[in-house]
Coordinates of C-alpha atoms and ligand atoms in Angstrom, one line a residue:
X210 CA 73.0 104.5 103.7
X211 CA 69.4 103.8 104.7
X212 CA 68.6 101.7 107.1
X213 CA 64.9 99.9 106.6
X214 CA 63.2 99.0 110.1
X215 CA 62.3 95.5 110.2
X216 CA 59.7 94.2 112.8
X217 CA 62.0 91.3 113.9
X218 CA 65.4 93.2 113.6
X219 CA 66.3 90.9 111.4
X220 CA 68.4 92.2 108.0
X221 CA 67.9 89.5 105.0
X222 CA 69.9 87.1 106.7
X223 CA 71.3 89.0 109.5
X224 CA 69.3 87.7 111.9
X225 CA 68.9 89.4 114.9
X226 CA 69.4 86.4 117.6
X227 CA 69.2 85.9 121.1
X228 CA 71.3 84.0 123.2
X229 CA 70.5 80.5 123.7
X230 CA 69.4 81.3 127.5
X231 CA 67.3 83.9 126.8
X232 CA 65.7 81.8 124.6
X233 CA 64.9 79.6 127.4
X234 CA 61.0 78.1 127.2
X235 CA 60.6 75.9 130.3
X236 CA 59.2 72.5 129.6
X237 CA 60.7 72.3 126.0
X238 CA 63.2 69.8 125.3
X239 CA 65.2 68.6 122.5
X240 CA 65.0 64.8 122.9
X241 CA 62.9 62.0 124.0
X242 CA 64.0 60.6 127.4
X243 CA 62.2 57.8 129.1
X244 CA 60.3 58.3 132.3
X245 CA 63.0 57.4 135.1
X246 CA 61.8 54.6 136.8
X247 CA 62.8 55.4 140.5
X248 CA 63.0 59.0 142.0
X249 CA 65.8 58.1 144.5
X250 CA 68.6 59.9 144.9
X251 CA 72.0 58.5 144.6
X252 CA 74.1 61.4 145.7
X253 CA 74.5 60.1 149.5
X254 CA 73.7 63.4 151.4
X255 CA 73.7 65.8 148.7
X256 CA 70.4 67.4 148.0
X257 CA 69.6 69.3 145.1
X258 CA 68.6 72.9 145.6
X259 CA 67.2 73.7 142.2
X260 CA 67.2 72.8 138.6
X261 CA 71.1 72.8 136.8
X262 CA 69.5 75.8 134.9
X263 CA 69.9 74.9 131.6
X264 CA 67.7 76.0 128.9
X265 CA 64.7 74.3 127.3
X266 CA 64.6 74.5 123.8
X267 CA 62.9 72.0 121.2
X268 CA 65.4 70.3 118.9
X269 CA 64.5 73.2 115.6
X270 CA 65.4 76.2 117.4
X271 CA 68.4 74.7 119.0
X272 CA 69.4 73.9 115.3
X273 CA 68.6 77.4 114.0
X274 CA 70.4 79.1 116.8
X275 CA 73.8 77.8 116.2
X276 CA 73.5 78.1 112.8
X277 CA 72.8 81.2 112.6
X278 CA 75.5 81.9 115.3
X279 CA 77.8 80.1 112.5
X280 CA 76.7 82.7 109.7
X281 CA 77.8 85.6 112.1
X282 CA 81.9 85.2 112.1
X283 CA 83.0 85.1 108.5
X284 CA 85.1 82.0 107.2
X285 CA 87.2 80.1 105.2
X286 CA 84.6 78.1 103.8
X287 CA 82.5 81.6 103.0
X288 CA 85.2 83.9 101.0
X289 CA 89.4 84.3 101.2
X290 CA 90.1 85.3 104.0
X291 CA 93.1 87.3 104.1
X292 CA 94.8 87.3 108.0
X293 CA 98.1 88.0 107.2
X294 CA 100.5 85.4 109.2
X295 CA 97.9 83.4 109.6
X296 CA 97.8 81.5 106.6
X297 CA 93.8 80.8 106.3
X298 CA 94.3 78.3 103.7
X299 CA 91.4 75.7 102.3
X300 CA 90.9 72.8 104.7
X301 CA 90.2 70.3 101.9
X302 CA 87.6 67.9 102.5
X303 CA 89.3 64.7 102.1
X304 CA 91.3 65.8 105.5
X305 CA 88.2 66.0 107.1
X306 CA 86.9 62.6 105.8
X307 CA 90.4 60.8 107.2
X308 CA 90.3 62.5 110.7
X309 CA 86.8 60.7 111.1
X310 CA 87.9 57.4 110.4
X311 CA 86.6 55.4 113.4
X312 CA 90.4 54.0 113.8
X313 CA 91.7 57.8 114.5
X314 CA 88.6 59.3 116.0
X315 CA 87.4 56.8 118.2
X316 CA 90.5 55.7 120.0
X317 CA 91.5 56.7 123.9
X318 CA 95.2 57.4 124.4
X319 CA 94.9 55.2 127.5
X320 CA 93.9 52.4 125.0
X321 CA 96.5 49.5 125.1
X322 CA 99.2 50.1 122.5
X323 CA 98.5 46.9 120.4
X324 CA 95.1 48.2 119.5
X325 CA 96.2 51.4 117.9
X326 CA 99.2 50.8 115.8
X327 CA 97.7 52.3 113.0
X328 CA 97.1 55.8 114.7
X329 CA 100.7 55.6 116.2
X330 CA 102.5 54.8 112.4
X331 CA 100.3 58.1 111.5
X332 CA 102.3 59.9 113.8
X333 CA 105.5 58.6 113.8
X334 CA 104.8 58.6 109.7
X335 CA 104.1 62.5 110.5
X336 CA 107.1 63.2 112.4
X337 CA 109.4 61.7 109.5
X338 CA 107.8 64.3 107.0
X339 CA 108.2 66.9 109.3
X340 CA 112.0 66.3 110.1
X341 CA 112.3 65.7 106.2
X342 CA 110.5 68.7 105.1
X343 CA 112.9 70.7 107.7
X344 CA 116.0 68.9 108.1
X345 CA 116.6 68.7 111.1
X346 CA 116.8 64.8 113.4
X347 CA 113.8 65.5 115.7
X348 CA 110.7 66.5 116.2
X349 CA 107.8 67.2 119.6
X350 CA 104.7 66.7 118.4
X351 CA 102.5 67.4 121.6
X352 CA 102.7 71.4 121.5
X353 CA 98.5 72.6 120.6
X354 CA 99.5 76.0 118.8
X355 CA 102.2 77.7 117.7
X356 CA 103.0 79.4 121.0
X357 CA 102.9 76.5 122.9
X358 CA 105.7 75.6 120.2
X359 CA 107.3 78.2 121.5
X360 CA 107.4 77.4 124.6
X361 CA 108.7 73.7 124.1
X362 CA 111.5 75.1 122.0
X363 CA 112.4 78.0 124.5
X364 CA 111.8 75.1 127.8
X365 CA 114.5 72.5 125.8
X366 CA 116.7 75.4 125.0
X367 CA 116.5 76.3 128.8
X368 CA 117.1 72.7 130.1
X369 CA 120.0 72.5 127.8
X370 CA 121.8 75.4 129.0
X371 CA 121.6 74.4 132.6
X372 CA 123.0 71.0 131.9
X373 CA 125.8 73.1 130.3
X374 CA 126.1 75.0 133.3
X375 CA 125.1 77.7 131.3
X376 CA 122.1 78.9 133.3
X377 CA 123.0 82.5 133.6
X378 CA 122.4 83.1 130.0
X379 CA 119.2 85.1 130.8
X380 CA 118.8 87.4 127.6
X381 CA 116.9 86.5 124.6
X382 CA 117.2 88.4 121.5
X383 CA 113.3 89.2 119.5
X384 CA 113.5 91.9 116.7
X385 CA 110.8 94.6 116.9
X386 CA 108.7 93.0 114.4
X387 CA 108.4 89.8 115.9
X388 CA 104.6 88.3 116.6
X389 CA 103.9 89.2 120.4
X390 CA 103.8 85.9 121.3
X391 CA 107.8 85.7 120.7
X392 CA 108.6 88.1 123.8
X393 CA 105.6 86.8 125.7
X394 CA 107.0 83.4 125.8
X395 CA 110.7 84.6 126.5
X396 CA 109.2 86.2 129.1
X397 CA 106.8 83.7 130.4
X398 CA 109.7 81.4 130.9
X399 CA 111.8 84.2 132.9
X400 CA 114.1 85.3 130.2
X401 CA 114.8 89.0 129.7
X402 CA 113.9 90.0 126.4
X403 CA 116.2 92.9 124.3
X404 CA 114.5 94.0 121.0
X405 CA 116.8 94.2 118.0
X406 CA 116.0 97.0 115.5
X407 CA 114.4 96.4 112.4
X408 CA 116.3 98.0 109.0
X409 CA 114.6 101.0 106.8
X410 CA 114.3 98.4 104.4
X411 CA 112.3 95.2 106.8
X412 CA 115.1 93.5 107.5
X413 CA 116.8 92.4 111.1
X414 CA 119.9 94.6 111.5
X415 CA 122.7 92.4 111.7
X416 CA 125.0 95.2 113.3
X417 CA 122.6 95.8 115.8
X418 CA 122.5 92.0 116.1
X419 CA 126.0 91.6 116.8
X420 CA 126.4 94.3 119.0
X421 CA 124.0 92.7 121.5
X422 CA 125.5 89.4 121.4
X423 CA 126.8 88.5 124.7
X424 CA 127.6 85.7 127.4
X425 CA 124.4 86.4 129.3
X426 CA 122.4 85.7 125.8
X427 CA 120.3 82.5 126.1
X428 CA 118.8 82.7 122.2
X429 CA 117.7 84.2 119.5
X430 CA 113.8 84.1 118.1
X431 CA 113.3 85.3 114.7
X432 CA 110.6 84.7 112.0
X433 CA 111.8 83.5 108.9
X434 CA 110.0 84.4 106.1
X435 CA 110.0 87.8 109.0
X436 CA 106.6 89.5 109.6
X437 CA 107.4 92.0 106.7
X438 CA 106.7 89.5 104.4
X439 CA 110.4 89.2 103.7
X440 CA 113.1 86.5 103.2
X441 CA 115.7 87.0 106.1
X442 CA 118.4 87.3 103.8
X443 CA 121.5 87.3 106.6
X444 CA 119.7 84.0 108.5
X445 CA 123.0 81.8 107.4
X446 CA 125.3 84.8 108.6
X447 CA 122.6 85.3 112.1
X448 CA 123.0 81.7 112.7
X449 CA 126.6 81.6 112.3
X450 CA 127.2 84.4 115.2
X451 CA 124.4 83.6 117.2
X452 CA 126.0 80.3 117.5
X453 CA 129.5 81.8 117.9
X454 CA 128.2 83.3 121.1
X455 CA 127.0 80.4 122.2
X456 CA 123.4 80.6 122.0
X457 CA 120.6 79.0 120.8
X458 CA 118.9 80.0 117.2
X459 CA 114.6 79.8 117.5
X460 CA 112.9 80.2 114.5
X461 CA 109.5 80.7 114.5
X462 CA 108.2 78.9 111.6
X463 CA 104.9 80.3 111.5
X464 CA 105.2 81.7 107.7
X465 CA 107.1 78.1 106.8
X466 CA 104.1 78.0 103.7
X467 CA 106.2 81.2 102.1
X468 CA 109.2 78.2 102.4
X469 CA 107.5 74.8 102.4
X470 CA 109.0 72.1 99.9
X471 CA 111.5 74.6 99.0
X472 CA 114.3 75.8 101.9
X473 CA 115.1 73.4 104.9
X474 CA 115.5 75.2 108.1
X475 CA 118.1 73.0 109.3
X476 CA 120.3 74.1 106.5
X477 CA 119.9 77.5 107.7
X478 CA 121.3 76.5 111.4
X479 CA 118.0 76.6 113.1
X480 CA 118.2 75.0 116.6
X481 CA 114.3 74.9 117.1
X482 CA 111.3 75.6 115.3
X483 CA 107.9 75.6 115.4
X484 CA 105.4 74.3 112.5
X485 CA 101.8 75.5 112.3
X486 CA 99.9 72.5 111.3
X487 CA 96.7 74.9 111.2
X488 CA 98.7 77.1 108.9
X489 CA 100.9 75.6 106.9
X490 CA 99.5 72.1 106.7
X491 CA 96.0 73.2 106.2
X492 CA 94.4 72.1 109.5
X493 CA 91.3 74.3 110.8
X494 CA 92.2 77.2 112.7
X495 CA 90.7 79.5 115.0
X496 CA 87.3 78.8 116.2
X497 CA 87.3 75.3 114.3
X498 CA 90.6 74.3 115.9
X499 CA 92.3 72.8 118.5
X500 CA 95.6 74.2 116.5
X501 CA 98.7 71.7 116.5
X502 CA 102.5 73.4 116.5
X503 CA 105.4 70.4 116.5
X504 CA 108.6 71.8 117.1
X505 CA 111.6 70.5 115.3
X506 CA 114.8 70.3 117.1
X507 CA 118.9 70.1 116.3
X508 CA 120.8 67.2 117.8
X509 CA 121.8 69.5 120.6
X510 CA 118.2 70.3 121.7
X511 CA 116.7 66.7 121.2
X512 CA 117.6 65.0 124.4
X513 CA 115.8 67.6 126.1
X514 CA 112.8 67.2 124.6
X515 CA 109.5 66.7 125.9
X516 CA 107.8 63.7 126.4
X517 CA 106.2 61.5 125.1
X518 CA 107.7 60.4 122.4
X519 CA 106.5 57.9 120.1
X520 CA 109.1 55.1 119.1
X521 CA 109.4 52.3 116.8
X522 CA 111.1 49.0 116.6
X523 CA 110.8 45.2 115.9
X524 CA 107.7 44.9 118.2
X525 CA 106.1 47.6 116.7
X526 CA 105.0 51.0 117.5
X527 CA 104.8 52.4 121.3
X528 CA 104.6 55.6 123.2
X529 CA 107.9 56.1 125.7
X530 CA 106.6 58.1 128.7
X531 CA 109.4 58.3 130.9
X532 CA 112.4 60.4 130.4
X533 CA 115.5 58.3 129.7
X534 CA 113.2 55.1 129.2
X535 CA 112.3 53.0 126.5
X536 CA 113.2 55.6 123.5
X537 CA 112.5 58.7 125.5
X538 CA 114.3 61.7 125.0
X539 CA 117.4 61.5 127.3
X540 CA 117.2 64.6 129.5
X541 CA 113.8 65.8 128.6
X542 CA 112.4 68.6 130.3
X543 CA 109.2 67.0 131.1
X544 CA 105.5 66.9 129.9
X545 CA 103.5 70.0 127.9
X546 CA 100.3 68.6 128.2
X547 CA 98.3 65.1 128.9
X548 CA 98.9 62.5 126.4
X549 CA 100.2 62.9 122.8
X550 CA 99.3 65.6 121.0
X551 CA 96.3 67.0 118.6
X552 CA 95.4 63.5 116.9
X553 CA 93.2 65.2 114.7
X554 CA 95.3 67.5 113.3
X555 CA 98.0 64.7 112.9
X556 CA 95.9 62.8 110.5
X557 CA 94.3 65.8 108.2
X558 CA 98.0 67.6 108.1
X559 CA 99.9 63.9 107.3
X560 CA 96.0 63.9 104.9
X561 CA 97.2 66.6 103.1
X562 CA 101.0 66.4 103.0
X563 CA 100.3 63.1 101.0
X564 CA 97.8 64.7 98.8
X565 CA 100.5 67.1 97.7
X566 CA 103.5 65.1 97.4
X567 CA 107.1 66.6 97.4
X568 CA 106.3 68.5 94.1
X569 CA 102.3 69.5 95.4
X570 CA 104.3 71.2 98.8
X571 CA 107.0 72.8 96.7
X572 CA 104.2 74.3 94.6
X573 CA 102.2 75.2 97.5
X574 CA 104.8 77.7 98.1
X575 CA 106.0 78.6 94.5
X576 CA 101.8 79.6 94.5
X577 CA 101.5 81.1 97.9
X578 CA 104.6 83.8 96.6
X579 CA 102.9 84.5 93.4
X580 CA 99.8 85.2 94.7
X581 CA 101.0 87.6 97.4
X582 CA 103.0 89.3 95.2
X583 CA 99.9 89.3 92.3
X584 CA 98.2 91.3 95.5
X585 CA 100.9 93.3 95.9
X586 CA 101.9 94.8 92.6
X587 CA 98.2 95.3 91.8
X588 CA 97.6 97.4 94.7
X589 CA 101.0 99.5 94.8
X590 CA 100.0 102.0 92.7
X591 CA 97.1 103.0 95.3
X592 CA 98.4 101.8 98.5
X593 CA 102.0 102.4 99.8
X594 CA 104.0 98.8 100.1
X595 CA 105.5 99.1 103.9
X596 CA 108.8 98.2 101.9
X597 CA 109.0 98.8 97.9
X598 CA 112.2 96.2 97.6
X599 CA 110.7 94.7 94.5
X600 CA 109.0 91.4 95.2
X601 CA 107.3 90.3 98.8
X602 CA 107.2 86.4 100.0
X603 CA 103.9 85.4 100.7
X604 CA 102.0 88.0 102.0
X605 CA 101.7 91.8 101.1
X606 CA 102.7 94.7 103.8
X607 CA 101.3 98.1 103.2
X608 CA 101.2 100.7 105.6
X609 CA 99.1 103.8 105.6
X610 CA 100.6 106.6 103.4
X611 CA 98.0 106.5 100.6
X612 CA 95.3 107.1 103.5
X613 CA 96.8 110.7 104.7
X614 CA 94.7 113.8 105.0
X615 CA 92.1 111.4 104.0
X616 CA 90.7 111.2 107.5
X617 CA 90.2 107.2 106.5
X618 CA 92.2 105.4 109.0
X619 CA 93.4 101.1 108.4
X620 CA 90.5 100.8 110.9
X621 CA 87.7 102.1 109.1
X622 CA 89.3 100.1 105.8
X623 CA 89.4 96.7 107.3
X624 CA 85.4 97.4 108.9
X625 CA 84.7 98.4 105.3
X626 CA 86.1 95.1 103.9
X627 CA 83.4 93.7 106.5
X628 CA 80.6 94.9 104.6
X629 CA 81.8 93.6 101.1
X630 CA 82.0 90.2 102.4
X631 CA 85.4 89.6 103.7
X632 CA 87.4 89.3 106.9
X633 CA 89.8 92.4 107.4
X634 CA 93.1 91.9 107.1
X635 CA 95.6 91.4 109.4
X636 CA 96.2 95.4 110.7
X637 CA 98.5 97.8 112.8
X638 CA 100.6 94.6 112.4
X639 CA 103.5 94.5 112.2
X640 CA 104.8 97.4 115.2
X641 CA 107.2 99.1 113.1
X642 CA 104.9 99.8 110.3
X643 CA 102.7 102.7 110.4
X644 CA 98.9 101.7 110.1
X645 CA 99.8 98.2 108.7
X646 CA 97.8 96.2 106.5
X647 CA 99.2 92.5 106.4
X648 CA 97.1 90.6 103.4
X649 CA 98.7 86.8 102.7
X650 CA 96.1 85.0 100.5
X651 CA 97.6 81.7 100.4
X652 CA 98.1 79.6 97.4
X653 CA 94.8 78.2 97.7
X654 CA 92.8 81.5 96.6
X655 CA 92.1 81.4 92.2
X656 CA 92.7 84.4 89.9
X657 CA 89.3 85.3 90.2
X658 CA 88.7 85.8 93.6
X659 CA 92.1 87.6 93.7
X660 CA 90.9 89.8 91.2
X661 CA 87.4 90.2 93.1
X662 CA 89.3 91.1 96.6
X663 CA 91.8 93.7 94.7
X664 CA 89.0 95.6 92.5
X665 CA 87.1 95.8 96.0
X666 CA 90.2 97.3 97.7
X667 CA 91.4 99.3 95.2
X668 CA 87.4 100.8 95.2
X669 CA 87.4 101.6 99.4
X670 CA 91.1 103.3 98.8
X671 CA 89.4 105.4 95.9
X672 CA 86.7 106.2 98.4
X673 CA 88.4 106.9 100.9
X674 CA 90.3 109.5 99.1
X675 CA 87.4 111.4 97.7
X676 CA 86.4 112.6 100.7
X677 CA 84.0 110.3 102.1
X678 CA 85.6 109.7 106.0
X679 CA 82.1 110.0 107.4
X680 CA 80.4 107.2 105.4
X681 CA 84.0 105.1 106.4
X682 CA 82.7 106.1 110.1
X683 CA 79.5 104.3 110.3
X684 CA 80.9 101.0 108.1
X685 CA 80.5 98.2 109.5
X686 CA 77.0 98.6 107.6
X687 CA 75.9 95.2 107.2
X688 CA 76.9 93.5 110.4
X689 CA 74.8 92.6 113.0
X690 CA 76.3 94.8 115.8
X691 CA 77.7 97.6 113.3
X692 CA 81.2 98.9 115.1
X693 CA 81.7 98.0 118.2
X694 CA 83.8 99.5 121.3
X695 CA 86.5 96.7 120.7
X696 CA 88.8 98.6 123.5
X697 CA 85.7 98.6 126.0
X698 CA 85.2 94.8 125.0
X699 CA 88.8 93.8 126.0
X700 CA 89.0 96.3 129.0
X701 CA 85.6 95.7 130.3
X702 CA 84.8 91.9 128.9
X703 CA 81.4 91.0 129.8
X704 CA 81.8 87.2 130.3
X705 CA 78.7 85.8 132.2
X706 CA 75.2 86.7 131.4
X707 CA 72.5 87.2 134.3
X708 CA 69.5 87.0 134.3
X709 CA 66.8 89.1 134.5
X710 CA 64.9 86.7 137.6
X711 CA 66.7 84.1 139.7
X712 CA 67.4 80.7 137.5
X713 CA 65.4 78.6 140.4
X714 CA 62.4 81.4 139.8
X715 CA 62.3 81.0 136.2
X716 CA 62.4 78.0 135.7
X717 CA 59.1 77.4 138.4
Ligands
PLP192 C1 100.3 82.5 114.3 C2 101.6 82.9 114.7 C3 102.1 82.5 115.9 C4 101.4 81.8 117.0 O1 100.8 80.6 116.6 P1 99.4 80.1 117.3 O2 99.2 78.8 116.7 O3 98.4 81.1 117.0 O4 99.7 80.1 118.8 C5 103.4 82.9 116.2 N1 104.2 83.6 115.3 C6 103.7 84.0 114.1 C7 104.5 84.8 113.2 C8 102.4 83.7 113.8 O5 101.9 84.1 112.6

């Protein structure tokens, strides 16, 4: 690889830029404001000691610098992106174009009710599809991401289990290959969390299951499609004894694309589960979010819902804020967060359930399977599938076999992928895999680019088994910061930037 000096640092269009402070040319500004017409203060005794110490830029170079920020992190909108679990999925545009209808994006949620019965029909319209879709009688809509689902679920769970005088039940059940966030939440709420063992074959060992069931067990939180990319084939049987021992069954429905249209939760004896509108239902995700995670819940768990709650009857829609009152959830456990929910993410996700219809969504997944597994059994013969049982749901697990003695680790394959244009996919994830690489393309990704992302993998496997580990080394090539100490960067995070003189002094 060799590297031509440029006198600006920039690469084509890798530009080498500066942050927006640094930047800083005093004087500039990016709009016209009109001379104030007094200079007296109006904050009582308070005397400024300086300037606030923001940067003057004129209007172009504010505009260049976030765009080129924007062409740093790769995208949807750029090339597939292939995060396993995460479902990066299109956001189709006609989403976008409802969520900025003035009616939906220019309302308060302090607004009287009467005034925004439209925006409160979207989201009671919402919650029927999402109880539809899952089967099950209710649904909290205010959770912002799918581990603040999580939490709701684990929270009504909790308060149910005290009202039943059942407060000891401490333990909660997470097999190994559960997302971190699954124990993190068990824990964050006080629980105790016992890891169930994972079969040779990807599966949750329903022996090992049983044998930990207990009085002091509060739930259970499994992933359904699992993190292995597989169908839970025991979940009826799981449900059946987890229930037995009278506990509570979460799902977490993060992988519900694999399922959309197709299975119902509910049928499965799910007590709770979370839906990732940002996955799932198409809503940005990431850096373009907020994310939205409803959580469906079983008749026991619904009084205990959060609030609030909206409610319909002959007068129309409203919003029930009190627990008990006016349509509220009985015995809720209280409030996750101000207001309602991610309104947002209501409308594009309700946007693009519509779009789809009941046959679109049971495609969605039909696609989303075939895909994975077109990955899949185009890539087995030079990567090792984590699990060879045949056929995976919607994303494709390998682990790192095909890579030994080749001194190429997953690392250095996903920082490869960097250079040829796409975001890694999702690695060392999940635990009990060796070197995992996760790849879900969603059902949204055509033939061709399939074909593209597979001829470029199976060329940096090739590669990486003739012998070329150094080159592997140096990649990221084309990125504007090359490799970077990611361990250094989480240990050591350098969050504020100083600068080189006193803010007061520079800006004199
Ligand atoms: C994405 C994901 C979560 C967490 O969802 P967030 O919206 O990122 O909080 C939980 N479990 C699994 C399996 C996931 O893929």
């Amino acid at each position: 690889m060799t590297e031509v000096a440029t006198f600006t640092g920039n690469r084509g269009l890798d530009i080498e830029e500066k942050l927006i402070f640094e930047q800083d040319s005093p004087g500039h500004c990016g709009v016209d404001l009109p001379e104030p017409t007094t200079d007296e203060l109006r904050l009582g005794g308070v005397k400024p000691r300086g300037g606030v110490g923001l940067p003057g830029l004129a209007e172009p170079t504010v505009m260049r610098h976030y765009t080129r920020l924007s062409r740093m992190n790769m995208a949807i909108d750029t090339a597939l992106y292939p995060l396993g679990s995460c479902t990066m999925k299109h956001n189709p545009r006609l989403n976008e174009r409802m969520a900025r209808l003035p009616g939906f994006a220019d309302i308060h949620p302090l607004q009287p009710v009467a005034t925004v019965q439209g925006a409160l029909e979207l989201i009671d319209t919402l919650a029927h599809w999402l109880k539809t879709l899952t089967a099950m009688p209710a649904v909290a809509l205010s959770p912002a991401a799918g581990a603040h689902g999580e939490l709701c679920g684990m929270m009504a769970i909790h308060a149910a289990q005290e009202a039943r005088g059942e407060g000891h039940r401490r333990r909660v059940l997470v097999p190994e290959s559960a997302h971190g966030t699954n124990p993190a939440t068990a824990a964050a709420i006080g629980y105790t969390v016992d890891a169930i063992p994972a079969t040779a074959d990807g599966h949750v060992d329903l022996a090992a299951l049983k044998a930990k069931l207990g009085p002091d067990v509060a739930a259970i939180m499994l992933t359904n499609p699992n993190t292995c990319g597989l169908f839970e084939r025991d979940i009826v049987e799981i449900a059946r004894v987890v229930h037995e021992a009278g506990a509570f069954f979460y799902c977490d429905g993060a992988n519900f694309n694999a399922i959309v249209g197709r299975v119902r939760p509910g049928d499965l004896g799910v007590d709770a589960m979370h839906i990732n509108l940002h996955k799932t239902f198409s809503t940005p995700h990431g850096g373009g979010g907020p994310g939205s995670g409803p959580v469906v819940l079983s008749a026991a768990l619904a009084p205990y819902a959060p609030i609030s709650a909206v409610v319909h009857d002959a007068n129309g829609f409203r919003v029930a804020e009190h627990k008990g009152r006016d349509g509220a959830p009985e015995h809720s456990f209280g409030r996750l967060k101000a207001f309602h929910g991610q309104m947002g993410m209501f409308v594009r996700a309700l946007a693009y359930m519509m779009s789809h219809g009941a046959d679109g969504l049971w495609q969605v997944a039909s696609d989303a399977v075939l895909n994975a597994n077109y990955v899949q059994a185009r890539l087995k013969d030079v990567l090792t599938p984590a699990f060879d049982n045949g056929y995976c749901m919607h994303e494709a697990l390998f682990d790192d076999r095909a890579l030994k003695d080749t001194g190429v680790t997953t690392l250095d394959i996903a920082k490869a992928m960097i250079d040829e244009g796409f975001h890694p996919m999702t690695m060392y994830f999940p635990l009990v895999v060796h070197g995992a690489m996760l790849i879900e393309p969603t059902e949204t990704e055509s033939k061709a680019t399939l074909d593209q992302f597979i001829g470029m993998m199976r060329s940096l496997v090739e590669k990486a088994k003739s012998g070329q580990a150094e080159w592997f080394k140096g990649a990221p090539y084309h990125a504007p910061r090359r490799r970077l100490d990611e361990t250094g960067a989480a240990r050591k995070p350098v969050l504020r930037w100083t600068p080189d003189a006193p803010l007061a002094q520079a800006a004199e």
